[in-house]
Tab-separated table of C-alpha atoms in Angstrom:
chain	number	residue	atom	x	y	z
A	1	MET	CA	17.388	11.605	1.281
A	2	VAL	CA	16.777	7.877	0.879
A	3	HIS	CA	19.044	7.951	-2.427
A	4	GLU	CA	22.050	9.146	-0.044
A	5	THR	CA	20.954	6.646	2.598
A	6	LEU	CA	20.873	3.740	0.089
A	7	ALA	CA	24.285	4.712	-1.350
A	8	ALA	CA	25.779	4.864	2.119
A	9	THR	CA	24.183	1.727	3.669
A	10	HIS	CA	23.936	-0.612	0.535
A	11	ALA	CA	20.879	-1.853	2.157
A	12	VAL	CA	19.040	-4.569	0.012
A	13	VAL	CA	16.050	-6.698	0.669
A	14	THR	CA	17.334	-10.439	0.959
A	15	LEU	CA	14.373	-12.392	2.066
A	16	ASP	CA	10.826	-11.333	1.632
A	17	VAL	CA	7.503	-12.717	0.234
A	18	GLY	CA	6.201	-11.910	-3.102
A	19	LEU	CA	4.559	-8.636	-3.151
A	20	PRO	CA	1.060	-8.073	-4.899
A	21	GLY	CA	1.241	-7.068	-8.375
A	22	ILE	CA	-1.081	-4.435	-10.090
A	23	VAL	CA	-4.104	-4.467	-7.892
A	24	TRP	CA	-6.163	-1.973	-10.013
A	25	PRO	CA	-5.490	-3.082	-13.610
A	26	TRP	CA	-6.537	-1.691	-17.031
A	27	LYS	CA	-10.163	-2.289	-16.116
A	28	VAL	CA	-10.039	0.686	-13.832
A	29	THR	CA	-8.361	2.707	-16.710
A	30	MET	CA	-11.329	1.883	-18.845
A	31	ASN	CA	-13.670	2.896	-16.085
A	32	MET	CA	-12.010	6.277	-15.849
A	33	TRP	CA	-11.887	6.727	-19.612
A	34	ALA	CA	-15.307	5.638	-20.336
A	35	LYS	CA	-16.852	7.789	-17.428
A	36	SER	CA	-15.093	10.650	-18.884
A	37	ILE	CA	-16.836	10.350	-22.279
A	38	GLY	CA	-20.268	9.580	-20.812
A	39	THR	CA	-20.355	12.767	-18.531
A	40	GLY	CA	-18.315	14.826	-20.974
A	41	ILE	CA	-20.892	14.370	-23.669
A	42	ILE	CA	-23.832	15.591	-21.608
A	43	PHE	CA	-21.538	18.641	-20.529
A	44	MET	CA	-21.006	19.264	-24.175
A	45	LEU	CA	-24.576	18.984	-25.452
A	46	PHE	CA	-25.592	21.315	-22.604
A	47	TYR	CA	-23.032	24.003	-23.971
A	48	LEU	CA	-24.228	23.448	-27.473
A	49	LEU	CA	-27.831	23.745	-26.695
A	50	LYS	CA	-27.247	27.093	-24.938
A	51	ARG	CA	-24.918	28.334	-27.697
A	52	TYR	CA	-26.160	26.653	-31.034
A	53	PRO	CA	-29.662	25.669	-30.115
A	54	LYS	CA	-31.076	25.380	-33.523
A	55	GLU	CA	-28.467	23.158	-35.206
A	56	SER	CA	-27.749	21.046	-32.139
A	57	GLY	CA	-31.454	20.213	-31.321
A	58	ASN	CA	-31.195	17.002	-33.099
A	59	LEU	CA	-28.368	15.730	-30.936
A	60	ARG	CA	-30.451	15.562	-27.887
A	61	PHE	CA	-31.467	11.798	-28.449
A	62	SER	CA	-28.158	10.646	-30.065
A	63	SER	CA	-25.878	12.253	-27.571
A	64	THR	CA	-28.073	10.747	-24.660
A	65	VAL	CA	-27.695	7.303	-26.089
A	66	VAL	CA	-24.128	7.741	-26.506
A	67	ALA	CA	-23.678	8.891	-22.908
A	68	LEU	CA	-25.857	5.967	-21.738
A	69	VAL	CA	-23.558	3.601	-23.586
A	70	PHE	CA	-20.316	4.769	-22.149
A	71	ILE	CA	-21.681	5.227	-18.572
A	72	HIS	CA	-22.651	1.546	-18.778
A	73	MET	CA	-19.452	0.673	-20.092
A	74	PHE	CA	-18.024	2.533	-17.038
A	75	LEU	CA	-20.417	0.577	-14.694
A	76	LEU	CA	-19.511	-2.679	-16.568
A	77	PHE	CA	-15.825	-2.477	-16.201
A	78	THR	CA	-16.331	-1.406	-12.373
A	79	LEU	CA	-18.088	-4.449	-11.875
A	80	ALA	CA	-15.713	-6.665	-13.910
A	81	ASP	CA	-13.024	-5.410	-11.637
A	82	LEU	CA	-14.516	-6.574	-8.361
A	83	HIS	CA	-13.290	-9.920	-7.110
A	84	GLN	CA	-16.819	-10.700	-5.954
A	85	PRO	CA	-18.866	-9.027	-8.608
A	86	LEU	CA	-22.150	-10.931	-7.394
A	87	ARG	CA	-21.963	-8.962	-4.036
A	88	MET	CA	-22.332	-5.541	-5.828
A	89	TRP	CA	-25.695	-5.142	-4.195
A	90	HIS	CA	-23.807	-4.822	-0.853
A	91	ILE	CA	-23.050	-1.488	-1.791
A	92	PHE	CA	-26.666	-0.369	-1.781
A	93	PHE	CA	-27.656	-2.552	1.286
A	94	TYR	CA	-24.700	-1.686	3.408
A	95	PRO	CA	-23.543	1.486	2.359
A	96	HIS	CA	-20.567	3.044	4.182
A	97	TRP	CA	-20.788	6.838	3.451
A	98	THR	CA	-17.238	7.828	4.273
A	99	SER	CA	-16.260	5.586	1.033
A	100	ALA	CA	-16.121	7.499	-2.262
A	101	ILE	CA	-16.821	4.262	-3.826
A	102	THR	CA	-20.255	4.080	-2.145
A	103	VAL	CA	-21.041	7.845	-2.858
A	104	GLY	CA	-19.771	7.345	-6.437
A	105	ALA	CA	-21.861	4.012	-6.842
A	106	TRP	CA	-25.326	6.025	-5.612
A	107	MET	CA	-24.484	9.065	-7.695
A	108	ALA	CA	-23.776	7.013	-10.971
A	109	THR	CA	-26.826	5.074	-10.384
A	110	LEU	CA	-28.813	8.193	-10.069
A	111	PHE	CA	-27.182	9.720	-13.045
A	112	VAL	CA	-28.014	6.619	-15.191
A	113	VAL	CA	-31.746	6.857	-14.224
A	114	MET	CA	-31.575	10.631	-15.321
A	115	LEU	CA	-30.259	9.793	-18.475
A	116	PHE	CA	-32.721	7.085	-19.102
A	117	GLY	CA	-35.365	10.127	-18.206
A	118	MET	CA	-33.675	12.473	-20.814
A	119	ALA	CA	-33.884	9.518	-23.353
A	120	TYR	CA	-37.519	9.096	-22.447
A	121	PHE	CA	-38.378	12.864	-23.045
A	122	SER	CA	-36.558	12.879	-25.998
A	123	PHE	CA	-37.558	9.800	-28.039
A	124	VAL	CA	-40.970	8.916	-26.494
A	125	LYS	CA	-42.433	12.082	-25.336
A	126	LYS	CA	-40.759	14.210	-27.884
A	127	ASP	CA	-40.686	17.020	-25.199
A	128	ASN	CA	-37.567	19.198	-25.661
A	129	ALA	CA	-38.655	21.544	-22.710
A	130	LYS	CA	-38.739	18.708	-20.294
A	131	PHE	CA	-35.571	17.288	-21.631
A	132	ASP	CA	-33.690	20.565	-21.266
A	133	LYS	CA	-35.048	20.767	-17.715
A	134	LEU	CA	-33.997	17.359	-16.726
A	135	MET	CA	-30.543	17.934	-18.552
A	136	PHE	CA	-29.947	20.894	-16.403
A	137	TRP	CA	-29.972	18.822	-13.172
A	138	THR	CA	-28.118	15.881	-15.057
A	139	VAL	CA	-25.394	18.385	-15.780
A	140	ILE	CA	-25.056	19.313	-12.157
A	141	LEU	CA	-25.000	15.718	-11.009
A	142	GLY	CA	-22.458	14.886	-13.614
A	143	ILE	CA	-19.996	17.093	-11.916
A	144	PRO	CA	-19.852	15.107	-8.698
A	145	VAL	CA	-20.029	11.852	-10.775
A	146	THR	CA	-16.967	13.216	-12.856
A	147	LEU	CA	-15.082	14.205	-9.721
A	148	TYR	CA	-15.623	11.136	-7.352
A	149	THR	CA	-12.847	8.884	-8.887
A	150	ALA	CA	-10.434	11.727	-7.854
A	151	ALA	CA	-11.941	11.554	-4.320
A	152	LEU	CA	-11.476	7.734	-4.354
A	153	MET	CA	-7.920	7.891	-5.466
A	154	SER	CA	-7.190	10.430	-2.759
A	155	GLU	CA	-8.801	8.322	-0.229
A	156	ALA	CA	-6.194	5.621	-1.475
A	157	THR	CA	-3.728	7.263	0.905
A	158	ALA	CA	-0.997	5.013	0.311
A	159	ARG	CA	-0.521	6.532	-3.108
A	160	GLU	CA	1.071	9.764	-2.569
A	161	LEU	CA	0.981	10.722	-6.343
A	162	TRP	CA	-2.878	11.043	-6.410
A	163	GLN	CA	-3.614	14.118	-4.546
A	164	MET	CA	-7.269	15.288	-4.616
A	165	PRO	CA	-6.823	18.922	-5.784
A	166	THR	CA	-4.830	17.961	-8.948
A	167	GLU	CA	-6.893	14.758	-9.758
A	168	SER	CA	-10.139	16.569	-9.362
A	169	ALA	CA	-9.002	19.133	-11.938
A	170	GLN	CA	-7.638	16.174	-14.150
A	171	MET	CA	-10.829	14.375	-13.994
A	172	MET	CA	-12.880	17.435	-15.020
A	173	LEU	CA	-10.412	18.306	-17.864
A	174	ALA	CA	-10.594	14.692	-19.033
A	175	ALA	CA	-14.437	15.029	-19.295
A	176	LEU	CA	-14.141	18.137	-21.277
A	177	LEU	CA	-11.493	16.761	-23.595
A	178	ALA	CA	-13.278	13.332	-24.021
A	179	GLY	CA	-16.928	15.081	-24.233
A	180	SER	CA	-15.661	17.729	-26.817
A	181	ALA	CA	-13.786	15.179	-28.883
A	182	SER	CA	-16.671	12.820	-28.881
A	183	MET	CA	-19.060	15.575	-29.792
A	184	ILE	CA	-16.790	16.762	-32.781
A	185	LEU	CA	-17.258	13.044	-34.164
A	186	LEU	CA	-20.738	12.946	-33.202
A	187	GLY	CA	-22.165	16.160	-34.505
A	188	LYS	CA	-21.931	15.655	-38.174
A	189	LYS	CA	-24.550	18.329	-39.111
A	190	LEU	CA	-23.026	20.837	-36.852
A	191	SER	CA	-21.862	24.073	-38.638
A	192	TYR	CA	-18.110	24.689	-38.634
A	193	GLU	CA	-18.356	27.486	-36.055
A	194	ALA	CA	-19.941	24.996	-33.482
A	195	LYS	CA	-17.287	22.318	-34.345
A	196	SER	CA	-14.623	25.002	-34.129
A	197	SER	CA	-15.888	25.996	-30.556
A	198	LEU	CA	-15.764	22.465	-29.627
A	199	GLY	CA	-11.991	22.267	-30.930
A	200	VAL	CA	-11.375	25.487	-28.781
A	201	ILE	CA	-12.562	23.505	-25.618
A	202	LEU	CA	-10.443	20.429	-26.871
A	203	GLY	CA	-7.441	22.428	-27.201
A	204	LEU	CA	-7.618	24.427	-24.137
A	205	SER	CA	-8.500	21.252	-21.941
A	206	ALA	CA	-5.598	19.326	-23.596
A	207	LEU	CA	-3.337	22.364	-22.958
A	208	THR	CA	-4.295	22.744	-19.089
A	209	ALA	CA	-4.226	18.967	-18.570
A	210	PHE	CA	-0.567	18.777	-20.155
A	211	ILE	CA	0.441	21.866	-17.928
A	212	LEU	CA	-0.651	19.814	-14.900
A	213	TYR	CA	1.170	16.779	-15.853
A	214	GLN	CA	4.170	18.425	-16.513
A	215	SER	CA	4.215	20.386	-13.326
A	216	GLU	CA	3.587	17.059	-11.445
A	217	LEU	CA	6.671	15.711	-13.328
A	218	ILE	CA	8.810	18.687	-12.512
A	219	PHE	CA	7.579	19.778	-9.105
A	220	GLY	CA	6.042	16.616	-7.753
A	221	PRO	CA	9.403	15.288	-6.443
A	222	MET	CA	9.348	18.212	-4.031
A	223	LYS	CA	6.474	16.730	-2.000
A	224	SER	CA	7.971	13.547	-0.933
A	225	GLU	CA	10.519	10.730	-1.289
A	226	GLU	CA	7.542	8.397	-2.182
A	227	VAL	CA	6.583	10.799	-5.240
A	228	ILE	CA	10.143	10.839	-6.266
A	229	ALA	CA	10.354	7.243	-6.432
A	230	VAL	CA	6.925	6.891	-8.110
A	231	LEU	CA	7.702	9.532	-10.681
A	232	ALA	CA	11.153	7.772	-11.530
A	233	TYR	CA	9.003	5.197	-13.513
A	234	VAL	CA	8.024	7.677	-16.143
A	235	LYS	CA	11.445	9.723	-16.168
A	236	GLY	CA	14.664	8.776	-17.980
A	237	ASN	CA	14.747	5.061	-18.566
A	238	GLY	CA	11.867	4.370	-16.496
A	239	GLU	CA	9.791	1.409	-17.025
A	240	TYR	CA	6.546	3.576	-18.246
A	241	ALA	CA	8.566	6.598	-19.555
A	242	THR	CA	7.893	5.743	-23.189
A	243	MET	CA	4.147	5.019	-22.611
A	244	PHE	CA	3.844	8.328	-20.405
A	245	TRP	CA	5.278	10.517	-23.372
A	246	ILE	CA	3.169	8.579	-25.917
A	247	GLY	CA	-0.017	9.444	-23.920
A	248	GLN	CA	1.228	13.025	-23.307
A	249	PHE	CA	1.845	13.574	-27.108
A	250	VAL	CA	-1.173	11.753	-28.542
A	251	ALA	CA	-3.793	12.993	-25.776
A	252	TYR	CA	-2.462	16.600	-25.608
A	253	VAL	CA	0.408	18.012	-27.766
A	254	LEU	CA	-0.698	16.560	-31.208
A	255	PRO	CA	-4.644	17.659	-30.641
A	256	MET	CA	-3.369	21.158	-29.622
A	257	LEU	CA	-1.509	21.411	-32.607
A	258	LEU	CA	-4.120	19.847	-34.904
A	259	VAL	CA	-6.881	22.232	-33.481
A	260	ALA	CA	-4.699	25.325	-34.206
A	261	LEU	CA	-4.080	23.844	-37.768
A	262	SER	CA	-7.607	23.173	-38.351
A	263	ARG	CA	-8.571	26.823	-37.303
A	264	SER	CA	-6.162	28.206	-39.686
A	265	GLY	CA	-7.372	25.981	-42.684
A	266	ARG	CA	-10.963	25.656	-41.564
A	267	SER	CA	-10.474	21.841	-41.743
A	268	GLU	CA	-12.923	19.552	-40.227
A	269	SER	CA	-11.164	16.456	-41.095
A	270	ILE	CA	-8.060	17.782	-39.055
A	271	LEU	CA	-10.391	18.529	-36.266
A	272	LYS	CA	-11.622	14.993	-36.328
A	273	LEU	CA	-8.341	13.663	-36.221
A	274	ALA	CA	-7.353	15.757	-33.109
A	275	ALA	CA	-10.504	14.253	-31.474
A	276	ILE	CA	-9.642	10.748	-32.140
A	277	LEU	CA	-5.990	11.079	-30.952
A	278	ALA	CA	-7.482	12.803	-27.959
A	279	LEU	CA	-9.641	9.961	-27.018
A	280	VAL	CA	-7.055	7.244	-27.799
A	281	GLY	CA	-4.242	9.321	-25.756
A	282	LEU	CA	-6.317	9.983	-22.798
A	283	TRP	CA	-6.747	6.141	-22.280
A	284	VAL	CA	-2.737	5.819	-22.425
A	285	VAL	CA	-2.452	8.940	-20.081
A	286	LYS	CA	-4.841	7.446	-17.692
A	287	HIS	CA	-3.408	4.041	-17.429
A	288	VAL	CA	0.086	5.228	-16.758
A	289	TRP	CA	-0.878	7.534	-13.813
A	290	LEU	CA	-2.893	4.573	-12.379
A	291	ILE	CA	-0.308	2.010	-12.597
A	292	ILE	CA	2.934	3.764	-11.479
A	293	PRO	CA	1.946	4.187	-7.808
A	294	GLN	CA	1.179	0.595	-7.621
A	295	LEU	CA	4.567	-0.480	-8.757
A	296	LEU	CA	6.114	0.690	-5.481
A	297	PRO	CA	6.526	-1.540	-2.656
A	298	MET	CA	4.451	-0.347	0.460
A	299	SER	CA	6.555	-2.269	2.994
B	1	MET	CA	-9.562	-0.944	25.880
B	2	GLN	CA	-7.422	-0.083	22.915
B	3	LEU	CA	-5.279	-3.252	21.880
B	4	GLY	CA	-1.795	-2.706	20.456
B	5	PHE	CA	1.338	-4.347	19.534
B	6	LEU	CA	4.945	-3.643	19.931
B	7	VAL	CA	7.949	-5.480	18.124
B	8	ASP	CA	11.261	-5.199	19.955
B	9	LEU	CA	13.586	-5.440	16.884
B	10	HIS	CA	16.648	-5.928	19.297
B	11	LEU	CA	15.255	-9.109	20.164
B	12	CYS	CA	13.885	-10.400	16.857
B	13	MET	CA	16.225	-13.053	15.261
B	14	GLY	CA	14.317	-13.630	12.165
B	15	CYS	CA	13.151	-17.191	12.944
B	16	LYS	CA	9.941	-16.642	11.234
B	17	GLY	CA	8.056	-18.724	13.809
B	18	CYS	CA	5.417	-15.803	14.306
B	19	GLU	CA	4.927	-16.042	10.306
B	20	ILE	CA	4.388	-19.981	10.575
B	21	ALA	CA	2.163	-19.586	13.628
B	22	CYS	CA	-0.190	-17.014	11.955
B	23	LYS	CA	-0.228	-19.148	8.696
B	24	VAL	CA	-1.662	-22.037	10.740
B	25	GLU	CA	-3.643	-20.361	13.287
B	26	ASN	CA	-5.416	-18.235	10.403
B	27	GLU	CA	-5.267	-20.985	7.672
B	28	VAL	CA	-3.780	-18.223	5.374
B	29	PRO	CA	-3.476	-19.591	1.783
B	30	LEU	CA	-0.406	-20.308	-0.116
B	31	SER	CA	1.270	-17.304	-1.576
B	32	THR	CA	-0.348	-14.707	0.934
B	33	TRP	CA	0.599	-13.649	4.466
B	34	ARG	CA	-0.936	-11.923	7.081
B	35	LEU	CA	2.395	-11.498	9.014
B	36	ARG	CA	5.691	-11.700	7.370
B	37	VAL	CA	9.383	-11.177	8.428
B	38	LYS	CA	11.515	-9.036	6.157
B	39	TYR	CA	15.133	-9.433	5.943
B	40	VAL	CA	17.152	-6.366	4.876
B	41	ASP	CA	20.992	-6.864	4.685
B	42	VAL	CA	22.977	-3.750	5.060
B	43	GLY	CA	26.737	-2.679	4.266
B	44	MET	CA	29.398	-4.091	2.141
B	45	PHE	CA	31.180	-7.401	2.681
B	46	PRO	CA	32.824	-7.957	5.389
B	47	GLU	CA	31.144	-5.294	7.143
B	48	THR	CA	27.634	-6.604	6.786
B	49	LYS	CA	24.604	-6.719	9.032
B	50	ARG	CA	21.217	-8.274	8.710
B	51	THR	CA	17.982	-6.827	10.105
B	52	PHE	CA	14.651	-8.466	10.679
B	53	THR	CA	11.348	-6.631	10.541
B	54	PRO	CA	8.174	-8.427	11.283
B	55	LEU	CA	5.339	-6.621	9.225
B	56	ARG	CA	1.620	-6.912	10.007
B	57	CYS	CA	-1.594	-4.896	9.808
B	58	ASN	CA	-1.008	-1.643	12.033
B	59	HIS	CA	-4.384	-1.500	13.249
B	60	CYS	CA	-4.604	2.246	12.880
B	61	GLU	CA	-6.893	4.381	14.984
B	62	ASN	CA	-7.413	6.485	11.674
B	63	ALA	CA	-7.551	3.565	9.378
B	64	PRO	CA	-7.591	4.280	5.594
B	65	CYS	CA	-8.784	0.944	4.696
B	66	GLU	CA	-11.810	1.376	7.067
B	67	ARG	CA	-12.705	4.662	5.518
B	68	ILE	CA	-12.352	3.537	1.785
B	69	CYS	CA	-14.240	0.299	2.217
B	70	PRO	CA	-17.830	0.835	0.309
B	71	VAL	CA	-19.584	-1.886	2.479
B	72	SER	CA	-18.001	-1.612	6.001
B	73	ALA	CA	-16.576	-4.933	5.700
B	74	LEU	CA	-13.573	-3.502	7.438
B	75	HIS	CA	-14.792	-2.108	10.579
B	76	TYR	CA	-13.468	-1.327	14.226
B	77	LEU	CA	-14.117	-3.472	17.271
B	78	GLU	CA	-14.410	-1.907	20.565
B	79	ASN	CA	-11.067	-3.133	21.656
B	80	GLY	CA	-9.392	-1.176	18.683
B	81	ILE	CA	-8.847	-3.934	16.495
B	82	VAL	CA	-9.642	-3.278	12.582
B	83	ASN	CA	-11.483	-6.477	11.860
B	84	ILE	CA	-12.779	-7.801	8.413
B	85	ASP	CA	-16.161	-9.400	7.490
B	86	LYS	CA	-15.178	-11.667	4.461
B	87	GLU	CA	-18.835	-12.375	3.935
B	88	ARG	CA	-19.354	-8.754	3.187
B	89	CYS	CA	-16.500	-7.707	1.215
B	90	ILE	CA	-17.022	-7.204	-2.384
B	91	GLY	CA	-13.447	-7.451	-3.537
B	92	CYS	CA	-12.928	-4.041	-5.025
B	93	ALA	CA	-9.487	-3.823	-3.580
B	94	GLY	CA	-9.828	-0.202	-2.390
B	95	CYS	CA	-8.470	-1.259	1.063
B	96	VAL	CA	-5.375	-2.826	-0.641
B	97	MET	CA	-4.717	0.454	-2.448
B	98	ALA	CA	-5.336	2.605	0.594
B	99	CYS	CA	-3.316	0.744	3.173
B	100	PRO	CA	0.231	2.504	3.399
B	101	TYR	CA	1.742	-0.560	4.866
B	102	GLY	CA	0.813	-3.051	2.256
B	103	ALA	CA	-0.708	-5.133	4.872
B	104	ILE	CA	-3.890	-6.126	3.067
B	105	TYR	CA	-4.278	-8.797	0.145
B	106	ILE	CA	-7.015	-10.355	-1.815
B	107	ASP	CA	-7.339	-14.140	-0.471
B	108	PRO	CA	-6.968	-16.123	-3.605
B	109	GLU	CA	-9.555	-18.754	-2.179
B	110	THR	CA	-12.097	-16.569	-1.206
B	111	GLN	CA	-11.553	-13.504	-3.525
B	112	THR	CA	-11.976	-10.996	-0.646
B	113	ALA	CA	-9.758	-8.767	1.288
B	114	ASP	CA	-7.908	-10.193	4.260
B	115	LYS	CA	-5.345	-9.089	6.725
B	116	CYS	CA	-3.927	-9.724	10.317
B	117	THR	CA	-6.719	-9.360	12.789
B	118	TYR	CA	-4.548	-9.565	15.893
B	119	CYS	CA	-6.254	-12.982	16.289
B	120	ALA	CA	-9.330	-11.289	17.189
B	121	HIS	CA	-11.072	-14.770	17.635
B	122	ARG	CA	-8.397	-15.781	19.999
B	123	ILE	CA	-8.618	-12.460	21.919
B	124	ALA	CA	-12.387	-13.073	22.376
B	125	SER	CA	-11.522	-16.184	24.126
B	126	SER	CA	-8.831	-14.423	26.454
B	127	MET	CA	-5.982	-16.017	24.536
B	128	MET	CA	-2.839	-14.152	23.086
B	129	PRO	CA	-2.492	-13.812	19.426
B	130	ALA	CA	-0.706	-16.796	17.845
B	131	CYS	CA	2.517	-14.994	16.794
B	132	VAL	CA	3.038	-13.716	20.505
B	133	VAL	CA	2.786	-17.347	21.865
B	134	ALA	CA	5.237	-18.604	19.083
B	135	CYS	CA	7.936	-16.013	19.409
B	136	PRO	CA	10.814	-17.812	21.313
B	137	VAL	CA	12.318	-14.414	22.396
B	138	GLU	CA	9.261	-12.634	23.260
B	139	ALA	CA	9.839	-9.870	20.817
B	140	ASN	CA	6.262	-9.420	20.363
B	141	ILE	CA	4.601	-7.602	23.168
B	142	PHE	CA	0.721	-7.352	23.042
B	143	GLY	CA	-1.715	-5.376	25.393
B	144	ASP	CA	-3.985	-2.724	26.254
B	145	LEU	CA	-2.590	0.600	25.367
B	146	GLU	CA	-5.134	2.296	27.692
B	147	ASP	CA	-4.108	0.464	30.633
B	148	PRO	CA	-0.761	1.979	32.088
B	149	THR	CA	0.111	-1.284	33.855
B	150	SER	CA	-0.070	-3.649	30.941
B	151	ASN	CA	2.968	-4.936	29.434
B	152	ILE	CA	2.726	-2.899	26.178
B	153	SER	CA	2.219	0.284	28.123
B	154	GLN	CA	5.386	-0.223	30.283
B	155	TYR	CA	7.599	-1.407	27.531
B	156	ILE	CA	6.706	1.905	25.625
B	157	GLN	CA	7.453	3.863	28.911
B	158	ASP	CA	10.848	1.969	29.508
B	159	ASN	CA	12.020	2.711	26.056
B	160	GLN	CA	10.686	6.243	25.481
B	161	GLY	CA	12.840	7.928	22.528
B	162	ASP	CA	13.217	4.479	20.934
B	163	VAL	CA	9.756	3.716	20.081
B	164	GLN	CA	8.594	4.372	16.556
B	165	VAL	CA	5.536	3.509	14.285
B	166	ARG	CA	5.864	3.105	10.444
B	167	LYS	CA	5.123	6.028	8.156
B	168	PRO	CA	3.895	8.519	10.998
B	169	GLU	CA	3.545	11.269	8.164
B	170	LYS	CA	0.400	9.346	6.929
B	171	GLY	CA	-1.532	10.350	9.995
B	172	THR	CA	-3.029	6.839	10.399
B	173	ASP	CA	-2.142	6.674	14.249
B	174	PRO	CA	-1.045	3.025	14.142
B	175	HIS	CA	-1.564	0.785	17.053
B	176	HIS	CA	1.585	-1.172	16.220
B	177	PHE	CA	5.132	0.046	17.674
B	178	TYR	CA	8.681	-0.905	16.952
B	179	VAL	CA	11.505	-0.549	19.446
B	180	GLY	CA	15.077	-0.414	18.087
B	181	GLY	CA	13.906	0.310	14.533
B	182	GLY	CA	15.605	2.583	12.114
B	183	ASN	CA	14.819	4.038	8.628
B	184	LEU	CA	16.113	0.743	7.114
B	185	GLN	CA	13.719	-1.383	8.875
B	186	LEU	CA	10.535	0.881	8.733
B	187	ASN	CA	10.918	2.626	5.486
B	188	PRO	CA	10.412	0.330	2.517
B	189	LEU	CA	12.310	3.084	0.137
B	190	ALA	CA	15.462	2.751	2.303
B	191	SER	CA	16.357	-0.540	0.815
B	192	LYS	CA	16.597	-2.030	-2.572
B	193	ARG	CA	14.771	-4.790	-4.005
B	194	VAL	CA	17.093	-6.451	-6.374
B	195	GLU	CA	16.172	-9.238	-8.587
B	196	GLY	CA	17.815	-12.466	-7.758
B	197	TYR	CA	18.394	-11.460	-4.202
B	198	SER	CA	15.047	-12.293	-2.627
B	199	LEU	CA	14.343	-15.925	-2.109
B	200	PHE	CA	10.639	-15.672	-3.164
B	201	ASN	CA	10.784	-13.144	-6.078
B	202	LYS	CA	10.529	-15.955	-8.557
B	203	LEU	CA	7.158	-17.375	-7.557
B	204	THR	CA	5.922	-20.095	-9.845
B	205	THR	CA	2.541	-20.571	-8.169
B	206	LYS	CA	-0.650	-19.827	-10.475
B	207	MET	CA	-2.440	-18.435	-7.583
B	208	PRO	CA	-2.894	-14.544	-7.697
B	209	LEU	CA	-1.038	-12.559	-4.940
B	210	GLY	CA	-3.648	-10.008	-4.669
B	211	GLY	CA	-3.570	-8.180	-7.808
B	212	HIS	CA	-4.813	-9.205	-11.332
B	213	HIS	CA	-2.430	-11.215	-13.565
């Protein structure tokens, strides 16, 4: 409707102040990307220990360490994005529980404590039974830790593109994609069958995420004029159209094809290439989706 | 008491007196604004018209900024004002992202969120907000929405059918109303922002405007 109005009125803003630029920049992309790997690895470790307990047993410690590294990377970039990082402690001393940021910070902190517990049982105590018991609860907590960013984006009600149901699914798919990709690269001693099953998870999560993004692209404009305006940045000659499609191909389309190819030729090298592309592409996909709603003037 | 604001756009002549009064009263730093007046030109020459729309925080009853703030730096006062505690703010910019009206910015001097507070400090001393005092045509009407005899309540009564809020579909229940406004004034997507038209779109200041640069 706005397009017709604009054509008829030729309304132009002739005097206004400079509007804020990108408020949540690449640091927030890093936050989401690193968190997807951090929680995804734990999900995949849980899966491998259930499905292939003998050959994946030696991944307990290394996977936990990699998860710790990426979760700390997520926390570091969260902190770096704050304009007042030295006041981070306010979240713990003045918590506001309606905020997904507060709930997420508390859950992520507990998640880190549990990861350290897992590392302790694995490296110091060498007690696999206790490790597995703690890992079960860590996986349970990992689910809301993965999802809370979707709640946060949904609470940013000004940005209509980010709807909780779709974003929740995308966050979970990103964790599965990143987790399976990381585990393919990490699990050098895993059998081809185990790696192949990780490839199936990678391929299916890529396919589902791709379908969701394409659905948003095609059917999103039916929601509201704001979504039409935002999606225009990734359509046609839009400012972020090239980056959007690079992300879609590198994160989803190419890994899907490569996973299929690796299965037909039982090639681990192709599977590893798919994993690397998925991890790189995921960053691009997340970044585009983070930035485009911020380009729209709110007033 | 629930304080509210109403701007009669029939009266506003775009003098920006309110904008300057707000800047001075609240010591708003360069490159940022708690209140601004946007000009939109409509039509093709010679059939053209200019509209003026003062834009400030809407002090929503269901404020997304208050909900998303992780440390309650943004909070409700008993009189309905959505106030900000800059000492508590951690600068996560969640409120900037959540506000559907683009009314919140990051103060480049304090590196915390800031916005219009309806001059809460003046209200506490029984004074009117600075922009209300400065307006030469009394286009800004301020008062208690719960008091049927207040200026604002009577203005809303007298102009039934012509009172609007911005983006009602967001469900924020703004305490800020407009009389005489249309889609052009209240919907940011109804006008184009063409580079070269706006006086201030080539800012040379090194100070951040609220985002990262």
